[in-house]
Amino acid sequence: TKCCRSSQLGRQKQMQRAPRSWAKTQENIGMALMDLAEEEGGTERIEKAIEAFNAAKAVAAQEADKPWQDQLDRRIGQAEELLRSRKL
């Protein structure tokens, strides 16, 4: 819909103007989704968290910020571990 396209364009513009800020927001979204996933059960929120962490990691890699990349790798690993345990 027109509303959704407008929202997507806004996110793309924010990512282009301030990629680090956008990526930190993605990381925060991922952490919030993980908190919800731990309380609620299921896998959908974990999968969305992994997507958000990977989006942030792409920016961290572009900026060559190794400590941040390592932090995101740990978050992704924890999320993937929880996801595997839920799919058993």
Backbone as a printed PyTorch tensor [residue, N CA C, xyz], in Angstrom:
tensor([[[  0.8380,  -1.1860,   0.0000],
         [  0.0000,   0.0000,   0.0000],
         [  0.8800,   1.2450,   0.0000]],

        [[  0.2430,   2.3660,  -0.2710],
         [  0.9720,   3.6290,  -0.3230],
         [  1.6040,   3.9490,   1.0340]],

        [[  0.8930,   3.6770,   2.1050],
         [  1.3920,   3.9350,   3.4500],
         [  2.6550,   3.1240,   3.7350]],

        [[  2.6380,   1.8510,   3.3690],
         [  3.7890,   0.9810,   3.6210],
         [  4.9930,   1.4050,   2.7940]],

        [[  4.7560,   1.7740,   1.5400],
         [  5.8640,   2.2270,   0.6880],
         [  6.4820,   3.4960,   1.2520]],

        [[  5.6570,   4.3860,   1.7460],
         [  6.1460,   5.6260,   2.3410],
         [  7.0010,   5.3370,   3.5710]],

        [[  6.5670,   4.4030,   4.3820],
         [  7.3080,   4.0180,   5.5810],
         [  8.6510,   3.3990,   5.2040]],

        [[  8.6560,   2.5450,   4.1860],
         [  9.8940,   1.9220,   3.7380],
         [ 10.8600,   2.9640,   3.2030]],

        [[ 10.3510,   3.9310,   2.4580],
         [ 11.2050,   4.9960,   1.9390],
         [ 11.8060,   5.8170,   3.0720]],

        [[ 11.0200,   6.0620,   4.0990],
         [ 11.5180,   6.8050,   5.2570],
         [ 12.6490,   6.0670,   5.9370]],

        [[ 12.5120,   4.7440,   6.0860],
         [ 13.5750,   3.9410,   6.7080],
         [ 14.8250,   3.9450,   5.8430]],

        [[ 14.6400,   3.8440,   4.5250],
         [ 15.7880,   3.8520,   3.6230],
         [ 16.5330,   5.1800,   3.6900]],

        [[ 15.7780,   6.2660,   3.7580],
         [ 16.4150,   7.5850,   3.8540],
         [ 17.1850,   7.7230,   5.1620]],

        [[ 16.5990,   7.2390,   6.2650],
         [ 17.2950,   7.2990,   7.5490],
         [ 18.5760,   6.4750,   7.4900]],

        [[ 18.5040,   5.3070,   6.8770],
         [ 19.6780,   4.4550,   6.7710],
         [ 20.7780,   5.1460,   5.9730]],

        [[ 20.4030,   5.8570,   4.9210],
         [ 21.3850,   6.5420,   4.0940],
         [ 21.9700,   7.7670,   4.8010]],

        [[ 21.1290,   8.5020,   5.5490],
         [ 21.5900,   9.7230,   6.2240],
         [ 22.4400,   9.4190,   7.4500]],

        [[ 22.0330,   8.4290,   8.2160],
         [ 22.7040,   8.1300,   9.4800],
         [ 22.7570,   6.6120,   9.6730]],

        [[ 23.6260,   5.9480,   8.9090],
         [ 23.6200,   4.4860,   8.9450],
         [ 23.9260,   3.8960,  10.3240]],

        [[ 24.8200,   4.4960,  11.0700],
         [ 25.1540,   3.9570,  12.3890],
         [ 23.9640,   4.0730,  13.3440]],

        [[ 23.2990,   5.1950,  13.3170],
         [ 22.1210,   5.3940,  14.1540],
         [ 21.0280,   4.3990,  13.7730]],

        [[ 20.8240,   4.2180,  12.4750],
         [ 19.8400,   3.2600,  11.9920],
         [ 20.1920,   1.8490,  12.4700]],

        [[ 21.4660,   1.4970,  12.3680],
         [ 21.9050,   0.1600,  12.7610],
         [ 21.7700,  -0.0610,  14.2660]],

        [[ 22.0730,   0.9610,  15.0530],
         [ 21.8950,   0.8440,  16.5100],
         [ 20.4100,   0.6470,  16.8380]],

        [[ 19.5540,   1.3100,  16.0860],
         [ 18.1140,   1.1120,  16.2750],
         [ 17.7390,  -0.3290,  15.9410]],

        [[ 18.3010,  -0.8590,  14.8640],
         [ 18.0380,  -2.2530,  14.5050],
         [ 18.5100,  -3.2070,  15.6080]],

        [[ 19.6630,  -2.9200,  16.1660],
         [ 20.1720,  -3.7430,  17.2610],
         [ 19.2280,  -3.6920,  18.4620]],

        [[ 18.7560,  -2.4990,  18.7890],
         [ 17.8130,  -2.3530,  19.9070],
         [ 16.5020,  -3.0770,  19.6380]],

        [[ 16.0400,  -3.0180,  18.4040],
         [ 14.8250,  -3.7510,  18.0310],
         [ 15.0610,  -5.2470,  18.2150]],

        [[ 16.2050,  -5.7240,  17.7830],
         [ 16.5340,  -7.1310,  17.9430],
         [ 16.5360,  -7.5550,  19.4020]],

        [[ 17.1160,  -6.7200,  20.2580],
         [ 17.1460,  -7.0510,  21.6880],
         [ 15.7400,  -7.0630,  22.2820]],

        [[ 14.9130,  -6.1100,  21.8830],
         [ 13.5310,  -6.0770,  22.3780],
         [ 12.7640,  -7.3170,  21.9080]],

        [[ 12.9730,  -7.6970,  20.6580],
         [ 12.3100,  -8.8920,  20.1420],
         [ 12.7640, -10.1470,  20.8950]],

        [[ 14.0300, -10.2050,  21.2470],
         [ 14.5280, -11.3570,  22.0140],
         [ 13.8880, -11.3950,  23.3960]],

        [[ 13.7640, -10.2440,  24.0320],
         [ 13.0970, -10.1990,  25.3420],
         [ 11.6650, -10.7230,  25.2340]],

        [[ 10.9560, -10.2780,  24.2110],
         [  9.5880, -10.7460,  24.0090],
         [  9.5520, -12.2430,  23.7070]],

        [[ 10.4930, -12.7070,  22.8980],
         [ 10.5330, -14.1250,  22.5330],
         [ 10.7630, -15.0020,  23.7470]],

        [[ 11.6070, -14.5500,  24.6540],
         [ 11.8830, -15.3400,  25.8500],
         [ 10.6530, -15.4440,  26.7320]],

        [[  9.8440, -14.4100,  26.7550],
         [  8.6250, -14.4110,  27.5690],
         [  7.4850, -15.1810,  26.9070]],

        [[  7.3840, -15.0910,  25.5820],
         [  6.2140, -15.5980,  24.8760],
         [  6.3630, -17.0020,  24.3240]],

        [[  7.5340, -17.4210,  24.0130],
         [  7.6830, -18.6890,  23.3140],
         [  7.5470, -18.4750,  21.8160]],

        [[  7.5950, -19.5410,  21.0490],
         [  7.4980, -19.4280,  19.5950],
         [  8.8290, -19.0570,  18.9640]],

        [[  8.8210, -18.9150,  17.6480],
         [ 10.0670, -18.6410,  16.9180],
         [ 10.0360, -17.3730,  16.0740]],

        [[  8.8540, -16.8440,  15.7870],
         [  8.7560, -15.7090,  14.8570],
         [  9.5650, -14.5070,  15.3320]],

        [[  9.4510, -14.1660,  16.5960],
         [ 10.1800, -12.9920,  17.1000],
         [ 11.6900, -13.2320,  17.0970]],

        [[ 12.1020, -14.4570,  17.3210],
         [ 13.5370, -14.7710,  17.2810],
         [ 14.0580, -14.5810,  15.8620]],

        [[ 13.3020, -15.0720,  14.8910],
         [ 13.7080, -14.9250,  13.4940],
         [ 13.8010, -13.4540,  13.1040]],

        [[ 12.8460, -12.6510,  13.5510],
         [ 12.8780, -11.2060,  13.2710],
         [ 14.0670, -10.5440,  13.9720]],

        [[ 14.3890, -10.9940,  15.1780],
         [ 15.5390, -10.4570,  15.9040],
         [ 16.8240, -10.7430,  15.1350]],

        [[ 16.9540, -11.9560,  14.6280],
         [ 18.1480, -12.3140,  13.8520],
         [ 18.2630, -11.4270,  12.6140]],

        [[ 17.1460, -11.1660,  11.9570],
         [ 17.1530, -10.2600,  10.7970],
         [ 17.6510,  -8.8690,  11.1970]],

        [[ 17.1510,  -8.3640,  12.3180],
         [ 17.5450,  -7.0320,  12.7790],
         [ 19.0320,  -6.9960,  13.1370]],

        [[ 19.5130,  -8.0350,  13.8310],
         [ 20.9380,  -8.0880,  14.1870],
         [ 21.8110,  -8.1560,  12.9370]],

        [[ 21.3900,  -8.9340,  11.9510],
         [ 22.1650,  -9.0320,  10.7100],
         [ 22.1850,  -7.7170,   9.9480]],

        [[ 21.0780,  -6.9830,   9.9730],
         [ 21.0430,  -5.6670,   9.3220],
         [ 22.0340,  -4.7240,   9.9990]],

        [[ 22.0570,  -4.7590,  11.3220],
         [ 23.0130,  -3.9150,  12.0640],
         [ 24.4380,  -4.3490,  11.7810]],

        [[ 24.6570,  -5.6600,  11.7030],
         [ 26.0050,  -6.1790,  11.4640],
         [ 26.5470,  -5.7400,  10.1070]],

        [[ 25.6690,  -5.6240,   9.1130],
         [ 26.1090,  -5.1640,   7.7920],
         [ 26.6960,  -3.7620,   7.8750]],

        [[ 26.0770,  -2.9070,   8.6610],
         [ 26.5910,  -1.5450,   8.8330],
         [ 27.8960,  -1.5760,   9.6330]],

        [[ 27.9380,  -2.3820,  10.6790],
         [ 29.1650,  -2.4940,  11.4780],
         [ 30.3280,  -2.9670,  10.6120]],

        [[ 30.0420,  -3.8820,   9.6910],
         [ 31.0930,  -4.3710,   8.7890],
         [ 31.5420,  -3.2750,   7.8290]],

        [[ 30.5890,  -2.4940,   7.3180],
         [ 30.9430,  -1.3810,   6.4250],
         [ 31.8260,  -0.3690,   7.1360]],

        [[ 31.5590,  -0.1700,   8.4180],
         [ 32.3360,   0.7940,   9.1980],
         [ 33.6210,   0.1780,   9.7560]],

        [[ 33.8180,  -1.1100,   9.5050],
         [ 34.9820,  -1.8490,  10.0080],
         [ 35.0950,  -1.7280,  11.5240]],

        [[ 33.9590,  -1.8110,  12.2070],
         [ 33.9090,  -1.7260,  13.6660],
         [ 33.8930,  -3.1520,  14.2160]],

        [[ 35.0900,  -3.7140,  14.3910],
         [ 35.2310,  -5.1100,  14.8000],
         [ 34.6020,  -5.4010,  16.1640]],

        [[ 34.7890,  -4.5710,  17.1940],
         [ 34.1430,  -4.8680,  18.4800],
         [ 32.6130,  -4.9230,  18.3700]],

        [[ 32.0470,  -4.0350,  17.5990],
         [ 30.5940,  -4.0330,  17.4170],
         [ 30.1550,  -5.2740,  16.6380]],

        [[ 30.9180,  -5.6270,  15.5950],
         [ 30.6120,  -6.8390,  14.8410],
         [ 30.6420,  -8.0630,  15.7610]],

        [[ 31.6530,  -8.1260,  16.6280],
         [ 31.7660,  -9.2500,  17.5620],
         [ 30.5590,  -9.3010,  18.5040]],

        [[ 30.1420,  -8.1440,  18.9860],
         [ 28.9730,  -8.0730,  19.8660],
         [ 27.7300,  -8.5800,  19.1340]],

        [[ 27.5700,  -8.1560,  17.9030],
         [ 26.4130,  -8.5970,  17.1140],
         [ 26.4990, -10.0870,  16.8080]],

        [[ 27.6990, -10.5900,  16.5600],
         [ 27.8630, -12.0290,  16.3450],
         [ 27.4140, -12.8130,  17.5810]],

        [[ 27.7450, -12.3150,  18.7690],
         [ 27.3080, -12.9790,  20.0010],
         [ 25.7880, -12.9540,  20.1120]],

        [[ 25.1890, -11.8040,  19.8170],
         [ 23.7290, -11.6960,  19.8840],
         [ 23.0690, -12.6490,  18.8760]],

        [[ 23.6140, -12.7070,  17.6710],
         [ 23.0790, -13.6060,  16.6490],
         [ 23.2270, -15.0560,  17.1090]],

        [[ 24.3720, -15.3950,  17.6640],
         [ 24.5960, -16.7500,  18.1450],
         [ 23.6190, -17.1410,  19.2390]],

        [[ 23.3720, -16.2320,  20.1760],
         [ 22.4120, -16.5070,  21.2440],
         [ 21.0030, -16.6950,  20.6770]],

        [[ 20.6520, -15.8550,  19.7220],
         [ 19.3270, -15.9480,  19.1110],
         [ 19.1880, -17.2590,  18.3420]],

        [[ 20.2200, -17.6310,  17.5910],
         [ 20.1670, -18.8770,  16.8280],
         [ 20.0930, -20.0870,  17.7600]],

        [[ 20.7920, -20.0260,  18.8770],
         [ 20.7330, -21.1150,  19.8510],
         [ 19.3180, -21.2600,  20.4160]],

        [[ 18.6990, -20.1440,  20.7700],
         [ 17.3310, -20.1770,  21.2770],
         [ 16.3780, -20.6940,  20.1970]],

        [[ 16.5880, -20.2540,  18.9670],
         [ 15.7470, -20.7000,  17.8730],
         [ 15.8450, -22.2170,  17.6920]],

        [[ 17.0640, -22.7580,  17.7130],
         [ 17.2450, -24.2060,  17.5910],
         [ 16.5270, -24.9430,  18.7130]],

        [[ 16.6260, -24.4200,  19.9290],
         [ 15.9960, -25.0960,  21.0740],
         [ 14.4740, -25.0820,  20.9560]],

        [[ 13.9210, -24.0400,  20.3430],
         [ 12.4730, -23.9520,  20.1810],
         [ 11.9630, -24.8660,  19.0810]],

        [[ 12.8270, -25.1810,  18.1190],
         [ 12.3940, -25.9950,  16.9900],
         [ 12.5160, -27.4920,  17.2750]],

        [[ 13.0610, -27.8560,  18.4150],
         [ 13.1930, -29.2820,  18.7630],
         [ 11.8600, -29.9060,  19.0590]]])
